[in-house]
Amino acid sequence: MAAPIKRTVLGVARGWRRFEGPWPRSLGSRSLALAAAPSSSGSPWRLMGALCLQRPPLVSKPLTPLQEEMAALLQQIEIERSLYSDHELRALDEAQQLEKRKSDLYEEEDERNILLAQDLEDMWEQKFLQFKPGARITEADEKNDQTSLHRKLDRNLILLIKEKLGDQDLWMLPQAEWQPGETLRQTAERSLANLSASDPAESRSSGL
Amino acid sequence: MAAAALGAVWCALRPPSRLLGMWPAQTRDAHQRASLLSFWGLVPMRAEPLRKKKKVDPKKDQAAKDRLKKRIRRLEKASQELIPIEDFITPVKFLNKTRQRPPAELPFEESERRALLLKKWSLYKQREHEAERDAVRSLLQAQQEALRELQLTAPELHAEATKRDPGLFPFERQGPDYTPPISNYQPPEGRYHDITKVYTQVEFKR
């Protein structure tokens, strides 16, 4: 029976992946781990309630080459099928006028300071370059610092704790032993409270 | 003489109850009579007979009110316009022919490349959809298996686990953006000037 239980445990831990929260972390569901150590009360099982605490992705995944090509193609098709916008019409008119002036060789007495559509576009480009968006690959990624929350922003991160189980040190979900009179959800919340570094107010729990 | 006259007035006043009822009215115009004790002054002689109310009047009033209501109803029905959906109305300036682009003439290689890319894309999306479906199915299977094991171990915990969570819905979550939020970002100062057109539709209740 030991092998099927292990499979169940792993399957269950894999299976609970519901997440939420505008919060940096969210409390996922509970998983039930059946430990085979017999207790003195007569039942052969010790119930543990585990906690799946997740940090949902803040940033979208980078596009694959096929997705990039498709995105570019869709953009092209959209431009081809659209009408000219006001800005584009203005740019076309100004281009025509410039051509006429060059071909006529008519010298203007005073240079008019008109803001061309091209100048506007350059200004917008400059403004865009001045803005520095947040980095998608953070410092924690580069240092490979596994204790910070601000790393791997495009993935779903789950909290693991190194605990001694018998002789071995294992990376497991934070667990707490179930006490009679409480539900498994309360057991999981208790194990969240026991984690010294966490602030329970930051996480939002969903009972899945 | 005065005492006898007073006595006569008192006898005249005493018996009839209707005269008693008219006592305050009589004292009102006391200044108009020659003397307080004149008999003819006491009996009111200048009143009109009471007018009878015509029975047809309430019906006429009701008919007039109904006519007015009918007119109001007709006006309201005429003015009940539907609120226009602005997305469905093409603004007139976009019907101008100068706005239309010249049709793009694609070279043969370009059209071939596009066709091939669309085929690859449809295959990719089909595989992606199947993978998602399988993932969701395996999640649900794992969940069902775990609940069955829980039922075997602790039925009361299973009952607690299968109860509805009232805090689960409405479920809201901000999706992933392209770049993470910048800490201590100063947005530019400014004010919004909201120019959306607000239509009100008056509902006439019968």
Short mmCIF file of C-alpha atoms in Angstrom, two decimals:
data_model
loop_
_atom_site.label_atom_id
_atom_site.label_comp_id
_atom_site.label_asym_id
_atom_site.label_seq_id
_atom_site.Cartn_x
_atom_site.Cartn_y
_atom_site.Cartn_z
CA MET A 1 0.00 0.00 0.00
CA ALA A 2 2.99 2.27 0.47
CA ALA A 3 3.62 2.79 -3.24
CA PRO A 4 0.06 3.75 -4.15
CA ILE A 5 -0.05 6.18 -1.22
CA LYS A 6 3.10 7.90 -2.40
CA ARG A 7 1.61 8.22 -5.86
CA THR A 8 -1.53 9.67 -4.40
CA VAL A 9 0.46 12.16 -2.36
CA LEU A 10 2.47 13.33 -5.34
CA GLY A 11 -0.55 13.34 -7.60
CA VAL A 12 -2.53 15.34 -5.13
CA ALA A 13 0.26 17.82 -4.54
CA ARG A 14 0.56 18.21 -8.29
CA GLY A 15 -3.15 18.39 -8.73
CA TRP A 16 -4.00 21.34 -6.52
CA ARG A 17 -3.13 24.33 -8.51
CA ARG A 18 -5.82 26.94 -7.96
CA PHE A 19 -4.59 30.38 -7.35
CA GLU A 20 -5.71 33.82 -6.90
CA GLY A 21 -5.02 37.12 -5.56
CA PRO A 22 -4.01 40.57 -6.40
CA TRP A 23 -1.64 39.65 -3.61
CA PRO A 24 1.89 38.61 -4.28
CA ARG A 25 1.11 35.21 -2.82
CA SER A 26 -1.98 33.17 -2.76
CA LEU A 27 -2.99 30.26 -0.70
CA GLY A 28 -3.88 27.31 -2.82
CA SER A 29 -5.66 24.21 -1.78
CA ARG A 30 -5.01 21.63 0.76
CA SER A 31 -3.45 18.35 0.00
CA LEU A 32 -3.89 15.33 2.14
CA ALA A 33 -0.76 13.40 2.96
CA LEU A 34 -1.28 10.11 4.67
CA ALA A 35 1.67 9.18 6.81
CA ALA A 36 1.96 5.49 7.56
CA ALA A 37 3.15 5.93 11.15
CA PRO A 38 0.66 4.27 13.51
CA SER A 39 -0.54 6.39 16.41
CA SER A 40 -1.60 5.18 19.80
CA SER A 41 -5.30 6.03 19.32
CA GLY A 42 -5.92 2.92 17.19
CA SER A 43 -6.26 4.39 13.69
CA PRO A 44 -3.26 3.47 11.55
CA TRP A 45 -3.13 6.88 9.84
CA ARG A 46 -1.82 10.26 10.97
CA LEU A 47 -3.50 13.05 9.12
CA MET A 48 -1.39 15.99 8.01
CA GLY A 49 -2.77 19.10 6.39
CA ALA A 50 -0.44 20.70 3.87
CA LEU A 51 -0.42 24.16 2.40
CA CYS A 52 0.09 25.09 -1.23
CA LEU A 53 1.19 28.71 -1.19
CA GLN A 54 1.64 30.16 -4.67
CA ARG A 55 3.05 33.28 -6.17
CA PRO A 56 1.16 33.66 -9.45
CA PRO A 57 3.00 35.01 -12.51
CA LEU A 58 3.38 38.80 -12.74
CA VAL A 59 4.58 38.82 -16.30
CA SER A 60 3.57 36.95 -19.45
CA LYS A 61 5.77 34.25 -20.93
CA PRO A 62 8.10 35.18 -23.80
CA LEU A 63 6.67 34.30 -27.20
CA THR A 64 7.95 31.33 -29.19
CA PRO A 65 9.32 32.07 -32.71
CA LEU A 66 6.11 30.80 -34.31
CA GLN A 67 4.04 33.07 -32.08
CA GLU A 68 6.27 36.03 -32.94
CA GLU A 69 5.85 35.43 -36.66
CA MET A 70 2.11 35.08 -36.30
CA ALA A 71 1.87 38.27 -34.23
CA ALA A 72 3.82 40.17 -36.89
CA LEU A 73 1.62 38.77 -39.66
CA LEU A 74 -1.58 39.74 -37.86
CA GLN A 75 -0.29 43.26 -37.35
CA GLN A 76 0.55 43.54 -41.06
CA ILE A 77 -2.87 42.29 -42.11
CA GLU A 78 -4.55 44.74 -39.74
CA ILE A 79 -2.66 47.66 -41.26
CA GLU A 80 -3.41 46.50 -44.79
CA ARG A 81 -7.12 46.23 -44.19
CA SER A 82 -7.51 49.50 -42.31
CA LEU A 83 -8.34 53.01 -43.47
CA TYR A 84 -5.89 55.88 -43.26
CA SER A 85 -5.93 57.63 -39.90
CA ASP A 86 -5.82 61.43 -39.49
CA HIS A 87 -2.13 61.33 -38.66
CA GLU A 88 -1.34 59.27 -41.75
CA LEU A 89 -3.37 61.53 -44.02
CA ARG A 90 -1.53 64.52 -42.67
CA ALA A 91 1.82 62.82 -43.24
CA LEU A 92 0.85 61.97 -46.84
CA ASP A 93 -0.27 65.55 -47.56
CA GLU A 94 2.94 66.95 -46.18
CA ALA A 95 5.03 64.52 -48.17
CA GLN A 96 3.19 65.62 -51.33
CA GLN A 97 3.78 69.30 -50.54
CA LEU A 98 7.48 68.70 -49.96
CA GLU A 99 7.74 66.94 -53.33
CA LYS A 100 5.98 69.84 -55.04
CA ARG A 101 8.29 72.37 -53.43
CA LYS A 102 11.36 70.47 -54.46
CA SER A 103 10.19 70.07 -58.02
CA ASP A 104 9.06 73.73 -58.33
CA LEU A 105 12.35 74.98 -56.93
CA TYR A 106 10.40 77.79 -55.32
CA GLU A 107 12.44 79.40 -52.60
CA GLU A 108 10.57 80.42 -49.51
CA GLU A 109 11.50 83.80 -48.17
CA ASP A 110 11.04 82.84 -44.59
CA GLU A 111 11.16 79.30 -43.34
CA ARG A 112 7.90 78.39 -41.81
CA ASN A 113 8.11 76.59 -38.51
CA ILE A 114 5.43 74.03 -39.07
CA LEU A 115 5.40 70.92 -37.00
CA LEU A 116 5.43 68.09 -39.51
CA ALA A 117 3.94 64.71 -38.84
CA GLN A 118 7.42 63.27 -39.05
CA ASP A 119 8.61 65.60 -36.28
CA LEU A 120 5.73 64.51 -34.09
CA GLU A 121 6.67 60.88 -34.62
CA ASP A 122 10.28 61.60 -33.68
CA MET A 123 9.16 63.35 -30.52
CA TRP A 124 7.00 60.42 -29.55
CA GLU A 125 9.86 58.02 -30.19
CA GLN A 126 12.14 60.05 -27.92
CA LYS A 127 9.56 60.09 -25.16
CA PHE A 128 9.13 56.34 -25.42
CA LEU A 129 12.86 55.74 -25.16
CA GLN A 130 13.04 57.86 -22.03
CA PHE A 131 10.60 55.60 -20.19
CA LYS A 132 12.25 52.69 -18.41
CA PRO A 133 9.84 49.81 -17.84
CA GLY A 134 10.39 47.22 -15.13
CA ALA A 135 12.81 44.45 -15.94
CA ARG A 136 11.31 41.11 -16.95
CA ILE A 137 14.43 39.24 -15.89
CA THR A 138 15.20 40.46 -12.41
CA GLU A 139 18.39 40.55 -10.37
CA ALA A 140 17.24 37.60 -8.33
CA ASP A 141 17.16 35.58 -11.55
CA GLU A 142 20.70 36.52 -12.36
CA LYS A 143 22.01 35.73 -8.91
CA ASN A 144 19.77 32.66 -8.76
CA ASP A 145 18.57 33.72 -5.35
CA GLN A 146 15.92 31.17 -4.48
CA THR A 147 14.63 32.89 -1.37
CA SER A 148 13.25 36.03 -3.03
CA LEU A 149 9.72 36.40 -4.41
CA HIS A 150 10.77 38.67 -7.22
CA ARG A 151 12.24 36.00 -9.45
CA LYS A 152 10.91 34.00 -12.40
CA LEU A 153 8.09 36.46 -12.88
CA ASP A 154 6.53 34.49 -15.72
CA ARG A 155 6.12 31.26 -13.72
CA ASN A 156 3.90 30.06 -10.95
CA LEU A 157 6.04 29.61 -7.81
CA ILE A 158 5.10 27.27 -4.95
CA LEU A 159 6.57 27.43 -1.47
CA LEU A 160 8.58 24.42 -0.29
CA ILE A 161 10.17 23.72 3.08
CA LYS A 162 13.07 21.45 3.88
CA GLU A 163 12.05 19.05 6.57
CA LYS A 164 13.45 15.88 8.08
CA LEU A 165 11.32 12.85 7.43
CA GLY A 166 12.90 9.89 9.17
CA ASP A 167 16.56 9.91 8.07
CA GLN A 168 16.13 12.00 4.95
CA ASP A 169 15.97 15.74 4.40
CA LEU A 170 13.18 16.43 1.95
CA TRP A 171 11.82 19.53 0.26
CA MET A 172 8.11 19.35 1.07
CA LEU A 173 5.01 21.50 1.28
CA PRO A 174 4.64 23.06 4.72
CA GLN A 175 2.58 20.63 6.76
CA ALA A 176 0.93 20.60 10.13
CA GLU A 177 -0.60 17.66 11.94
CA TRP A 178 -4.36 17.61 11.93
CA GLN A 179 -5.93 18.04 15.33
CA PRO A 180 -9.38 16.64 16.04
CA GLY A 181 -12.04 19.31 15.99
CA GLU A 182 -10.69 21.33 13.07
CA THR A 183 -11.15 21.04 9.34
CA LEU A 184 -8.26 20.40 6.96
CA ARG A 185 -8.58 23.99 5.76
CA GLN A 186 -7.89 25.21 9.29
CA THR A 187 -4.91 22.87 9.53
CA ALA A 188 -3.48 24.41 6.40
CA GLU A 189 -4.06 27.92 7.72
CA ARG A 190 -2.33 26.95 10.93
CA SER A 191 0.70 25.75 9.01
CA LEU A 192 0.71 29.11 7.20
CA ALA A 193 0.75 30.89 10.54
CA ASN A 194 3.62 28.70 11.73
CA LEU A 195 5.87 29.80 8.89
CA SER A 196 7.86 32.50 10.60
CA ALA A 197 8.67 34.62 7.55
CA SER A 198 5.19 34.98 6.14
CA ASP A 199 2.64 37.69 6.79
CA PRO A 200 -0.77 35.98 6.59
CA ALA A 201 -2.52 39.22 5.66
CA GLU A 202 -0.76 39.27 2.30
CA SER A 203 -2.18 36.02 1.08
CA ARG A 204 -5.67 35.32 -0.07
CA SER A 205 -7.09 31.88 0.54
CA SER A 206 -9.34 29.97 -1.75
CA GLY A 207 -10.80 26.76 -0.46
CA LEU A 208 -10.06 24.31 -3.19
CA MET B 1 -89.01 99.12 31.24
CA ALA B 2 -85.57 98.02 30.33
CA ALA B 3 -85.85 95.00 32.61
CA ALA B 4 -89.19 94.01 31.03
CA ALA B 5 -87.75 94.36 27.52
CA LEU B 6 -84.77 92.23 28.54
CA GLY B 7 -87.18 89.63 29.90
CA ALA B 8 -89.11 89.58 26.61
CA VAL B 9 -85.87 89.14 24.62
CA TRP B 10 -84.80 86.35 26.95
CA CYS B 11 -88.19 84.51 26.45
CA ALA B 12 -87.92 84.93 22.70
CA LEU B 13 -84.42 83.52 22.72
CA ARG B 14 -84.85 80.64 25.10
CA PRO B 15 -87.09 77.96 23.51
CA PRO B 16 -85.98 77.39 19.88
CA SER B 17 -82.70 75.55 19.61
CA ARG B 18 -82.02 76.84 16.12
CA LEU B 19 -81.96 80.36 17.39
CA LEU B 20 -79.43 79.24 20.03
CA GLY B 21 -77.24 77.89 17.28
CA MET B 22 -77.35 81.26 15.56
CA TRP B 23 -76.31 83.10 18.67
CA PRO B 24 -72.58 83.63 17.76
CA ALA B 25 -73.59 84.83 14.26
CA GLN B 26 -75.97 87.29 15.74
CA THR B 27 -73.40 88.72 18.08
CA ARG B 28 -71.00 89.24 15.19
CA ASP B 29 -73.03 91.90 13.48
CA ALA B 30 -74.10 93.54 16.66
CA HIS B 31 -72.57 96.83 15.52
CA GLN B 32 -74.88 96.92 12.47
CA ARG B 33 -78.16 96.87 14.37
CA ALA B 34 -79.77 99.86 15.75
CA SER B 35 -80.05 98.29 19.12
CA LEU B 36 -79.10 94.95 20.60
CA LEU B 37 -82.64 94.15 21.53
CA SER B 38 -84.52 94.76 18.24
CA PHE B 39 -86.32 91.58 17.22
CA TRP B 40 -85.94 91.90 13.47
CA GLY B 41 -82.23 92.29 13.90
CA LEU B 42 -81.98 88.97 15.59
CA VAL B 43 -83.57 86.92 12.78
CA PRO B 44 -81.36 86.72 9.68
CA MET B 45 -83.39 87.98 6.74
CA ARG B 46 -80.77 88.51 4.02
CA ALA B 47 -79.38 84.99 3.25
CA GLU B 48 -79.61 83.18 -0.10
CA PRO B 49 -80.93 79.69 -0.36
CA LEU B 50 -78.05 77.13 -0.51
CA ARG B 51 -76.98 76.22 -4.04
CA LYS B 52 -77.45 72.62 -5.12
CA LYS B 53 -74.31 70.91 -6.56
CA LYS B 54 -74.89 69.66 -10.07
CA LYS B 55 -74.58 65.87 -10.34
CA VAL B 56 -73.03 65.89 -13.80
CA ASP B 57 -69.92 67.88 -12.74
CA PRO B 58 -67.73 65.02 -11.33
CA LYS B 59 -68.21 63.07 -14.56
CA LYS B 60 -67.13 66.02 -16.67
CA ASP B 61 -64.06 66.49 -14.52
CA GLN B 62 -63.16 62.83 -14.84
CA ALA B 63 -63.59 62.94 -18.61
CA ALA B 64 -61.33 66.00 -18.84
CA LYS B 65 -58.65 64.29 -16.75
CA ASP B 66 -58.78 61.16 -18.93
CA ARG B 67 -58.34 63.21 -22.09
CA LEU B 68 -55.29 64.94 -20.62
CA LYS B 69 -53.78 61.61 -19.57
CA LYS B 70 -54.30 60.18 -23.03
CA ARG B 71 -52.50 63.14 -24.57
CA ILE B 72 -49.60 62.74 -22.14
CA ARG B 73 -49.34 59.04 -22.95
CA ARG B 74 -49.21 59.70 -26.67
CA LEU B 75 -46.48 62.28 -26.23
CA GLU B 76 -44.40 59.97 -24.07
CA LYS B 77 -44.70 57.08 -26.53
CA ALA B 78 -43.58 59.29 -29.36
CA SER B 79 -40.54 60.52 -27.44
CA GLN B 80 -39.31 57.06 -26.34
CA GLU B 81 -36.25 56.77 -28.56
CA LEU B 82 -33.79 53.95 -28.30
CA ILE B 83 -30.33 54.77 -27.03
CA PRO B 84 -27.96 54.66 -30.04
CA ILE B 85 -25.08 52.19 -29.96
CA GLU B 86 -22.18 54.36 -30.94
CA ASP B 87 -20.00 51.46 -32.05
CA PHE B 88 -22.46 50.52 -34.77
CA ILE B 89 -22.70 53.97 -36.29
CA THR B 90 -19.85 54.70 -38.73
CA PRO B 91 -18.80 58.31 -38.34
CA VAL B 92 -19.31 60.18 -41.61
CA LYS B 93 -15.66 61.19 -41.93
CA PHE B 94 -14.64 57.57 -42.46
CA LEU B 95 -16.80 57.21 -45.56
CA ASN B 96 -14.45 59.51 -47.42
CA LYS B 97 -12.79 57.75 -50.37
CA THR B 98 -9.45 59.47 -49.89
CA ARG B 99 -9.10 57.45 -46.72
CA GLN B 100 -8.99 54.12 -48.46
CA ARG B 101 -5.63 52.50 -48.88
CA PRO B 102 -4.57 51.30 -52.28
CA PRO B 103 -4.98 47.50 -52.28
CA ALA B 104 -1.70 45.87 -51.36
CA GLU B 105 -0.31 43.66 -54.12
CA LEU B 106 1.52 40.81 -52.48
CA PRO B 107 4.25 38.97 -54.34
CA PHE B 108 3.82 35.26 -54.78
CA GLU B 109 6.41 34.33 -52.11
CA GLU B 110 4.74 36.53 -49.55
CA SER B 111 1.29 35.02 -50.10
CA GLU B 112 2.79 31.51 -49.97
CA ARG B 113 4.60 32.31 -46.75
CA ARG B 114 1.37 33.62 -45.24
CA ALA B 115 -0.62 30.55 -46.21
CA LEU B 116 2.03 28.20 -44.77
CA LEU B 117 2.27 30.21 -41.57
CA LEU B 118 -1.51 30.11 -41.09
CA LYS B 119 -1.50 26.32 -41.50
CA LYS B 120 1.32 25.92 -38.98
CA TRP B 121 -0.49 28.22 -36.61
CA SER B 122 -3.76 26.30 -36.75
CA LEU B 123 -1.89 23.05 -36.02
CA TYR B 124 -0.09 24.68 -33.10
CA LYS B 125 -3.30 26.02 -31.63
CA GLN B 126 -5.01 22.65 -31.96
CA ARG B 127 -2.18 20.97 -30.04
CA GLU B 128 -2.22 23.72 -27.43
CA HIS B 129 -5.96 23.29 -26.92
CA GLU B 130 -5.63 19.51 -26.55
CA ALA B 131 -2.80 19.92 -24.04
CA GLU B 132 -4.90 22.32 -21.98
CA ARG B 133 -7.84 19.95 -22.07
CA ASP B 134 -5.68 17.05 -20.91
CA ALA B 135 -4.13 19.14 -18.13
CA VAL B 136 -7.55 20.18 -16.81
CA ARG B 137 -8.76 16.59 -17.01
CA SER B 138 -5.78 15.28 -15.03
CA LEU B 139 -6.27 18.00 -12.40
CA LEU B 140 -9.90 17.03 -11.96
CA GLN B 141 -9.03 13.33 -11.78
CA ALA B 142 -6.42 13.94 -9.10
CA GLN B 143 -8.92 16.01 -7.14
CA GLN B 144 -11.59 13.31 -7.34
CA GLU B 145 -9.11 10.62 -6.29
CA ALA B 146 -7.98 12.64 -3.29
CA LEU B 147 -11.58 13.25 -2.21
CA ARG B 148 -12.31 9.53 -2.46
CA GLU B 149 -9.32 8.72 -0.26
CA LEU B 150 -10.47 11.35 2.23
CA GLN B 151 -13.95 9.86 2.28
CA LEU B 152 -12.47 6.48 3.16
CA THR B 153 -10.25 7.90 5.87
CA ALA B 154 -12.37 10.57 7.52
CA PRO B 155 -15.95 11.01 6.31
CA GLU B 156 -16.59 14.12 8.39
CA LEU B 157 -13.54 15.86 6.92
CA HIS B 158 -14.77 14.87 3.48
CA ALA B 159 -18.14 16.48 4.24
CA GLU B 160 -16.36 19.67 5.32
CA ALA B 161 -14.17 19.62 2.24
CA THR B 162 -17.10 19.32 -0.16
CA LYS B 163 -19.03 22.25 1.30
CA ARG B 164 -19.37 25.45 -0.75
CA ASP B 165 -16.93 28.22 -0.03
CA PRO B 166 -18.91 31.49 0.11
CA GLY B 167 -15.76 33.58 -0.24
CA LEU B 168 -14.72 31.98 -3.54
CA PHE B 169 -17.00 33.98 -5.85
CA PRO B 170 -16.90 36.69 -7.17
CA PHE B 171 -13.45 35.65 -8.23
CA GLU B 172 -11.20 38.48 -9.40
CA ARG B 173 -7.59 38.42 -10.47
CA GLN B 174 -5.30 40.79 -12.36
CA GLY B 175 -3.71 39.02 -15.30
CA PRO B 176 0.03 39.01 -16.07
CA ASP B 177 1.31 42.13 -17.88
CA TYR B 178 4.25 42.49 -20.20
CA THR B 179 6.51 44.18 -17.64
CA PRO B 180 6.38 44.02 -13.83
CA PRO B 181 5.18 47.08 -11.89
CA ILE B 182 7.86 49.65 -11.02
CA SER B 183 8.18 50.45 -7.34
CA ASN B 184 7.83 54.18 -6.48
CA TYR B 185 6.50 55.10 -9.89
CA GLN B 186 5.37 58.75 -10.19
CA PRO B 187 2.54 58.97 -12.69
CA PRO B 188 2.33 62.27 -14.63
CA GLU B 189 0.12 64.94 -13.08
CA GLY B 190 -3.09 65.72 -14.85
CA ARG B 191 -6.85 65.58 -14.79
CA TYR B 192 -9.36 63.57 -16.72
CA HIS B 193 -12.02 65.45 -18.66
CA ASP B 194 -14.73 62.87 -19.23
CA ILE B 195 -16.63 63.57 -22.47
CA THR B 196 -18.67 60.35 -22.73
CA LYS B 197 -22.21 60.98 -23.88
CA VAL B 198 -24.74 59.84 -21.32
CA TYR B 199 -28.17 58.96 -22.64
CA THR B 200 -31.19 58.70 -20.38
CA GLN B 201 -34.26 56.80 -21.38
CA VAL B 202 -37.43 57.77 -19.60
CA GLU B 203 -39.51 54.73 -18.82
CA PHE B 204 -43.17 55.48 -18.76
CA LYS B 205 -44.99 53.16 -16.41
CA ARG B 206 -48.65 52.59 -17.05
#
